[in-house]
Short mmCIF file of C-alpha atoms and ligand atoms in Angstrom, two decimals:
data_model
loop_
_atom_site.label_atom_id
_atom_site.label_comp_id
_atom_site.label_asym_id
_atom_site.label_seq_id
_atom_site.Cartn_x
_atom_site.Cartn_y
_atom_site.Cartn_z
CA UNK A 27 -27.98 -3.60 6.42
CA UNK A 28 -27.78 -7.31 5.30
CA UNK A 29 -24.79 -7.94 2.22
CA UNK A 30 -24.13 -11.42 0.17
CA UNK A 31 -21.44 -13.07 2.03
CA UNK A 32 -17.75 -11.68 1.44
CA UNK A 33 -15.85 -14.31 -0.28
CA UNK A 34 -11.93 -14.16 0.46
CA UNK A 35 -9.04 -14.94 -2.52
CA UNK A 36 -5.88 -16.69 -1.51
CA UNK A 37 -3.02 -14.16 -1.75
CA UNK A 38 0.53 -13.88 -2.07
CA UNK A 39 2.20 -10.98 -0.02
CA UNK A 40 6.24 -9.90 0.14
CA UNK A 41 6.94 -8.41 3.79
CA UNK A 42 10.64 -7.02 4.79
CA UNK A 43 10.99 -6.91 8.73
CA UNK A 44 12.08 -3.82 10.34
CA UNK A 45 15.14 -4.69 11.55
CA UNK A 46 17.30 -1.88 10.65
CA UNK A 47 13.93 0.51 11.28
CA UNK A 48 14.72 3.88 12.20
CA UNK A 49 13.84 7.44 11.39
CA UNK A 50 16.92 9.21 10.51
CA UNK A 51 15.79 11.57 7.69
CA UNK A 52 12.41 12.75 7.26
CA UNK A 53 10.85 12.74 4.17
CA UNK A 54 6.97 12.97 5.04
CA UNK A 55 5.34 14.64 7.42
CA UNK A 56 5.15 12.13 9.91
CA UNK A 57 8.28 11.14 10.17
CA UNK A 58 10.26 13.18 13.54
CA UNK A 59 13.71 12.46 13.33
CA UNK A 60 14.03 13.65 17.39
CA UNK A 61 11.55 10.73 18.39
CA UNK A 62 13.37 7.21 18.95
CA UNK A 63 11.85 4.19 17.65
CA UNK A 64 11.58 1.10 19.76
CA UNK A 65 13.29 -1.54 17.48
CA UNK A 66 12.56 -4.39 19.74
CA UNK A 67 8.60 -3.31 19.46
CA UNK A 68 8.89 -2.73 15.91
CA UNK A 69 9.97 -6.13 15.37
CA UNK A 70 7.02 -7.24 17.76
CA UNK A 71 4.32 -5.63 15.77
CA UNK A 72 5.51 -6.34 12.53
CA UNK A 73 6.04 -10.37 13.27
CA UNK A 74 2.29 -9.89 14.38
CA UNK A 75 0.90 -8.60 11.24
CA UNK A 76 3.57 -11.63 9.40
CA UNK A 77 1.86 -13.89 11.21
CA UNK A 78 -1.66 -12.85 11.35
CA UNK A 79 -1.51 -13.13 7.12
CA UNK A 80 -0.39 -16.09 7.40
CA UNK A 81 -2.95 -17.29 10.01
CA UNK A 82 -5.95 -15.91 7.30
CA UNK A 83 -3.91 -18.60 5.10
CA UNK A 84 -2.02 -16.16 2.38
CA UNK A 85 1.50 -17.29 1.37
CA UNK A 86 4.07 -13.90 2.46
CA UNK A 87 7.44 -14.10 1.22
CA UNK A 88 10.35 -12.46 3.42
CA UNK A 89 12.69 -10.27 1.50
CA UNK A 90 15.87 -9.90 3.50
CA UNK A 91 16.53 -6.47 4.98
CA UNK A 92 19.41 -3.93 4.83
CA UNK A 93 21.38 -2.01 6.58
CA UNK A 94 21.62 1.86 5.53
CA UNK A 95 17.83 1.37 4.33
CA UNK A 96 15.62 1.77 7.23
CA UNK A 97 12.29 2.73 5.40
CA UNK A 98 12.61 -1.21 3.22
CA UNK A 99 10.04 -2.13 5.65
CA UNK A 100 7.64 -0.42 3.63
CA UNK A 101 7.91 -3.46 1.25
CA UNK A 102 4.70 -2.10 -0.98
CA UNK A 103 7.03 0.79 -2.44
CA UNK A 104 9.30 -1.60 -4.32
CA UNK A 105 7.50 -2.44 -6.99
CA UNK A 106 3.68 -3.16 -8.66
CA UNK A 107 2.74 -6.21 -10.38
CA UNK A 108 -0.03 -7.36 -12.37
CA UNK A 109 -0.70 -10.70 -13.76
CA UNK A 110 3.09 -12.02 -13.51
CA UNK A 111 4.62 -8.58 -14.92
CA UNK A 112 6.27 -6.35 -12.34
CA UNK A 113 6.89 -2.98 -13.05
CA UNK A 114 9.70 -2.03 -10.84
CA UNK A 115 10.33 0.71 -8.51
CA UNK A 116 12.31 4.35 -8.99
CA UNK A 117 12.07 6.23 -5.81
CA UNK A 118 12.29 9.85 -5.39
CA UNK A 119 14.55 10.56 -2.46
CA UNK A 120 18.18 9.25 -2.52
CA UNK A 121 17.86 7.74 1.23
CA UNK A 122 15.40 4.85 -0.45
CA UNK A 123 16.92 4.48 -3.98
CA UNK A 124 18.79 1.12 -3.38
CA UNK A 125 16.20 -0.68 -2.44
CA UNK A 126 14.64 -0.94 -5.68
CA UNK A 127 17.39 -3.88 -6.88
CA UNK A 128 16.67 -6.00 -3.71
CA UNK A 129 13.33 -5.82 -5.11
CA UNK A 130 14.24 -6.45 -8.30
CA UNK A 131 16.18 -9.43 -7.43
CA UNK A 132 13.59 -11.18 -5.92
CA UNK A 133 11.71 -10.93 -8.81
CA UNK A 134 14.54 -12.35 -10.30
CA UNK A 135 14.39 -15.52 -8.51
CA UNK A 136 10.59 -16.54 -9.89
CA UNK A 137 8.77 -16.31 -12.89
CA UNK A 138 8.15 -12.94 -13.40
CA UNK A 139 8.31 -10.35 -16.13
CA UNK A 140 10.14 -7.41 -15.08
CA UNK A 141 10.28 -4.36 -16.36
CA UNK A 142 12.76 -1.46 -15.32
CA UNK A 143 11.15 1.85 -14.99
CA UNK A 144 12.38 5.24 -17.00
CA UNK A 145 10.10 7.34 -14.44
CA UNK A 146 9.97 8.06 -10.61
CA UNK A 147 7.34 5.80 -9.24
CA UNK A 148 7.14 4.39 -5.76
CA UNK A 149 5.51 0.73 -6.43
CA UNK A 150 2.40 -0.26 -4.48
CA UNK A 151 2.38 2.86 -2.60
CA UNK A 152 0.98 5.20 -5.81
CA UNK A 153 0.07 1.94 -7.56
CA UNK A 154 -3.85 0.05 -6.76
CA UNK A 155 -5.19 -2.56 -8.84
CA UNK A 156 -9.08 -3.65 -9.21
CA UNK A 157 -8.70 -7.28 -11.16
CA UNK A 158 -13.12 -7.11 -11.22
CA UNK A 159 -13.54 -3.32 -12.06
CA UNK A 160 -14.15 -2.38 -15.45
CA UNK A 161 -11.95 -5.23 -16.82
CA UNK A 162 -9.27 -4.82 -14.60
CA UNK A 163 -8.11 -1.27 -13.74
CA UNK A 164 -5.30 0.64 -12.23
CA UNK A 165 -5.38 3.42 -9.86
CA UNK A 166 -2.61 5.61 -9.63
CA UNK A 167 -1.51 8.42 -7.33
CA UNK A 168 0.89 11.54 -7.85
CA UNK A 169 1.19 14.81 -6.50
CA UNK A 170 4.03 14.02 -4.12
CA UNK A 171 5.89 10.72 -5.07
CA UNK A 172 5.49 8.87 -8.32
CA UNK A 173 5.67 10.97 -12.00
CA UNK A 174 2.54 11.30 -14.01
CA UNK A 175 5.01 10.44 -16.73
CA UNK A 176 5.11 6.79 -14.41
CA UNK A 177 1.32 6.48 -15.02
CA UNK A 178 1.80 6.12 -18.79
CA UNK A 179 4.40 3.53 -18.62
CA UNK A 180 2.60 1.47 -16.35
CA UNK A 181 -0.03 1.04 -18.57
CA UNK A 182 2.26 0.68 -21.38
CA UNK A 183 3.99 -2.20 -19.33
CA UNK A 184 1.08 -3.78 -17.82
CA UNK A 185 -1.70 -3.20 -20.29
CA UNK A 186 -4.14 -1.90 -18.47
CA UNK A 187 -5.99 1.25 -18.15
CA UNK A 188 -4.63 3.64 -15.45
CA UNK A 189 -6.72 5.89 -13.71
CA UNK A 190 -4.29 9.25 -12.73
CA UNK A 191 -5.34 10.44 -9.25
CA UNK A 192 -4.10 13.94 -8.00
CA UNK A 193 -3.16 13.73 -4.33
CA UNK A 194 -3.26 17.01 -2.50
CA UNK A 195 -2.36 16.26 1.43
CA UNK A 196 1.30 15.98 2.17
CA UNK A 197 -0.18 14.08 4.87
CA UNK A 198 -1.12 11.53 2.33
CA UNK A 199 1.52 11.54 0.26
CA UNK A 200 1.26 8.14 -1.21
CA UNK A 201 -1.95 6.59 -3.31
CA UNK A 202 -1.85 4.00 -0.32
CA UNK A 203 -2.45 6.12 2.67
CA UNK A 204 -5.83 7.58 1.26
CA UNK A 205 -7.12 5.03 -1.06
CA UNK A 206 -7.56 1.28 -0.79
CA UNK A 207 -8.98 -1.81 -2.37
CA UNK A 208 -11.48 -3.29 -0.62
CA UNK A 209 -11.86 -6.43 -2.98
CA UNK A 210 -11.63 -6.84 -6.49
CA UNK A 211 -13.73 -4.28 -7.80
CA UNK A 212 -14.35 -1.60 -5.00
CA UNK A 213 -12.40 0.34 -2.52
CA UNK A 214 -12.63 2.55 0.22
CA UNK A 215 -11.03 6.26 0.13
CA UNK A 216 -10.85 9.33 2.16
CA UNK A 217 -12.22 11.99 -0.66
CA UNK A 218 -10.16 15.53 0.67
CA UNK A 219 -6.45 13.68 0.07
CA UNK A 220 -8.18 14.24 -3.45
CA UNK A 221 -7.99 17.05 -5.91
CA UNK A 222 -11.75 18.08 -6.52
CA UNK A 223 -11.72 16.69 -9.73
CA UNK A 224 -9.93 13.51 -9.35
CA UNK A 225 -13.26 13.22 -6.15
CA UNK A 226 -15.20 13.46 -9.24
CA UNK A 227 -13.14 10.60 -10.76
CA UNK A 228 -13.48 8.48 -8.22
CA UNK A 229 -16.91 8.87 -7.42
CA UNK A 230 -17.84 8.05 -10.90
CA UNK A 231 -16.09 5.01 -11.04
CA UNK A 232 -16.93 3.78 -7.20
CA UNK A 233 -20.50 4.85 -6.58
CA UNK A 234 -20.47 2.02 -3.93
CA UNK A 235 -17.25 3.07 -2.50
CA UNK A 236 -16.81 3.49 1.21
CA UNK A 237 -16.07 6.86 2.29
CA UNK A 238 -13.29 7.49 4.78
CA UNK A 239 -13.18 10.47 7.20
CA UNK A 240 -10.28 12.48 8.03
CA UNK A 241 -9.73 10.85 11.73
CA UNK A 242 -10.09 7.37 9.50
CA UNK A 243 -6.93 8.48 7.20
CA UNK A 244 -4.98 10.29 10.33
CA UNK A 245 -5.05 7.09 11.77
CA UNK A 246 -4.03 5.46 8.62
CA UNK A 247 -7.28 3.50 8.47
CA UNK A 248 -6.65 3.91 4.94
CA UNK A 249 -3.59 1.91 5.17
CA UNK A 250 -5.01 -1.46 5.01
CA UNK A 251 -4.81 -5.01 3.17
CA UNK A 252 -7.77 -6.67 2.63
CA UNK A 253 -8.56 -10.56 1.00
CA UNK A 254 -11.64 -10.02 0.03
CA UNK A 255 -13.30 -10.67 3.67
CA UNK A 256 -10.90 -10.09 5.69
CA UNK A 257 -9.82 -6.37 5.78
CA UNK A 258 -6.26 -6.04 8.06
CA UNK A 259 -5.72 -2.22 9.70
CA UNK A 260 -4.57 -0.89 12.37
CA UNK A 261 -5.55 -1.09 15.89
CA UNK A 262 -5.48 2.83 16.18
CA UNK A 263 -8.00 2.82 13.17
CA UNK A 264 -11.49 2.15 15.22
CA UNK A 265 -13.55 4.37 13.31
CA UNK A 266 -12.42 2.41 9.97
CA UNK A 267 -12.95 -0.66 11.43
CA UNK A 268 -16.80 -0.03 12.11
CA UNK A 269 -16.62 1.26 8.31
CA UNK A 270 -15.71 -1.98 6.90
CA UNK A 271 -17.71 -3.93 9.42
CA UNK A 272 -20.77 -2.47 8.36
CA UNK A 273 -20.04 -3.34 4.91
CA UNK A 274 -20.20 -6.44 5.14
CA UNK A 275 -16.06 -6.96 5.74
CA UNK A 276 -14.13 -8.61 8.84
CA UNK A 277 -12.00 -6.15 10.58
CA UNK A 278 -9.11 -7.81 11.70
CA UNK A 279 -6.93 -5.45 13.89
CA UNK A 280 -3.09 -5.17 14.26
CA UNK A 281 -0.86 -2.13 16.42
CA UNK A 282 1.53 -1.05 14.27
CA UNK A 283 2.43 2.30 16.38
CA UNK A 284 6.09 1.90 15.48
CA UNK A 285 5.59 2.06 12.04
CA UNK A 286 3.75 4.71 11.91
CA UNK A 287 6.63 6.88 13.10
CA UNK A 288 8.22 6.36 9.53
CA UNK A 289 4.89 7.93 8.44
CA UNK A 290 3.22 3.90 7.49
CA UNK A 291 0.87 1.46 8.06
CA UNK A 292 -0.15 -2.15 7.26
CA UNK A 293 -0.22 -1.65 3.20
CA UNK A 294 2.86 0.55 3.50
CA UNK A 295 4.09 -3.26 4.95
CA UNK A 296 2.73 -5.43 2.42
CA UNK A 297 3.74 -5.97 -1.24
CA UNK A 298 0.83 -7.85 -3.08
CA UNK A 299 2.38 -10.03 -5.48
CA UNK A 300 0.12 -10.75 -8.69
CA UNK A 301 1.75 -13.68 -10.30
N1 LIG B 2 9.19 6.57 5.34
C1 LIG B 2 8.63 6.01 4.14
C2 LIG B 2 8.64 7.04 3.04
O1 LIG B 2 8.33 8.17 3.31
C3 LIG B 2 7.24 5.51 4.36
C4 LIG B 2 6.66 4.81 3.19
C5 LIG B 2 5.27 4.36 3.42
N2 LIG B 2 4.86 3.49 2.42
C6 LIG B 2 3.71 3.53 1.78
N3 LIG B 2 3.40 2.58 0.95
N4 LIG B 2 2.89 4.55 1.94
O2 LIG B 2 8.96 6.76 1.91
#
């Protein structure tokens, strides 16, 4: 199968290394508070996937971790921007509440918009945005995290249509392990993390979508950050690798097998900032 040549667009990214990483409470079903984490590899694998952004020539911002918040690694969750307007973060378990302000005051330090949220919503994780589809659209996940009542807002904050997507796996319990873009206008999703009709949704919208299998999403092949052209994921992810390949996108494989004990990935990693 021949395709027109993916074309890659310069990003902006906001990273938080893991170095107060640990799994101390679980609060997904990947998470096994008995299992240590290697901090020393954590660090490893997440410089790697720093610098391997970096190398593809996107700008990443470092947001300075905490201690007594070992899940602010998962940088996507604290907040969702589009076109310089950031609608912050409200997460839903206690253990990850205080890391909404650090996000919020980086925000604080550039020219952004920001916008405090009245409803549980966990950022990037729930959060998706297509600049190219239909105008520019939203995709938005709930079921286990963010509030339906957070869809609304968004959309009332960032003026743009949201599209509400019902996730049904606790497996997948965020937007971002079972849904992601591939570029600006189509994405790649594993259909059963889905409701039936919210499959219905989605297939409507993405006819030329690439489907994800359920090895693809246990691996959190799902979990990726793509440029356009370049689409970063996991090492663990083959099968999602020779997805993207054969349409038309550059794999480009990282091991994040630390991370994935806190139940993420390489989007679970990487805020997208939207300036
Ligand atoms: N331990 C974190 C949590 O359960 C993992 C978050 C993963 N982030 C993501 N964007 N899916 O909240």
């Amino acid at each position: 199968m021949s395709h027109t040549e993916r074309m890659p667009r310069t990003r902006t990214y906001l990273m938080c290394p893991p170095e107060h990483f640990t799994v101390e409470y679980a609060i997904n079903p990947w998470m096994d508070t008995t299992a240590p984490v290697d901090p020393v590899l954590a660090l490893k694998q997440w410089q790697m996937l720093h610098d391997t952004l970096a190398e593809l020539g996107h700008q990443v911002h470092v947001l300075d971790p905490q201690p007594g918040l070992p899940d602010m690694v998962f940088a996507a969750n604290g907040a969702f921007s589009v076109d310089g307007t950031v609608y912050g973060a409200r997460f839903k378990h206690p253990q990850r509440a205080a890391e909404a302000a650090f996000h919020q005051l980086f925000y604080a330090q550039g020219a952004w918009r920001f916008a405090d949220p009245a409803f549980v919503n966990e950022g990037e994780g729930d959060f998706a945005y297509l600049p190219n589809a239909y105008g520019g659209l939203i995709l938005a996940g709930y079921g286990f995290r963010t509030d339906p009542a957070a869809h609304a807002e968004a959309q009332e904050i960032l003026g743009r249509p949201v599209v509400s997507l019902k996730l049904v796996d606790p497996a997948y319990y965020h937007l971002d392990t079972a849904l992601a873009a591939l570029d600006d206008r189509n994405v790649t999703y594993f259909p059963d993390a889905f409701s039936p009709a919210s499959q219905r949704v989605l297939s409507q919208l993405f006819p030329d979508a690439v489907l994800a299998d359920r090895a693809d999403a246990e691996a959190f092949g799902l979990n990726l950050v793509s440029d356009g052209r370049n689409v970063v994921l996991n090492t663990e992810a083959a099968g999602m690798a020779d997805k993207v390949r054969a349409a038309g996108y550059t794999p480009v494989t990282v091991d994040l097998s630390e991370l994935k004990r806190g139940g993420g990935s390489v989007k679970c990693a990487v805020a997208e900032l939207r300036p």
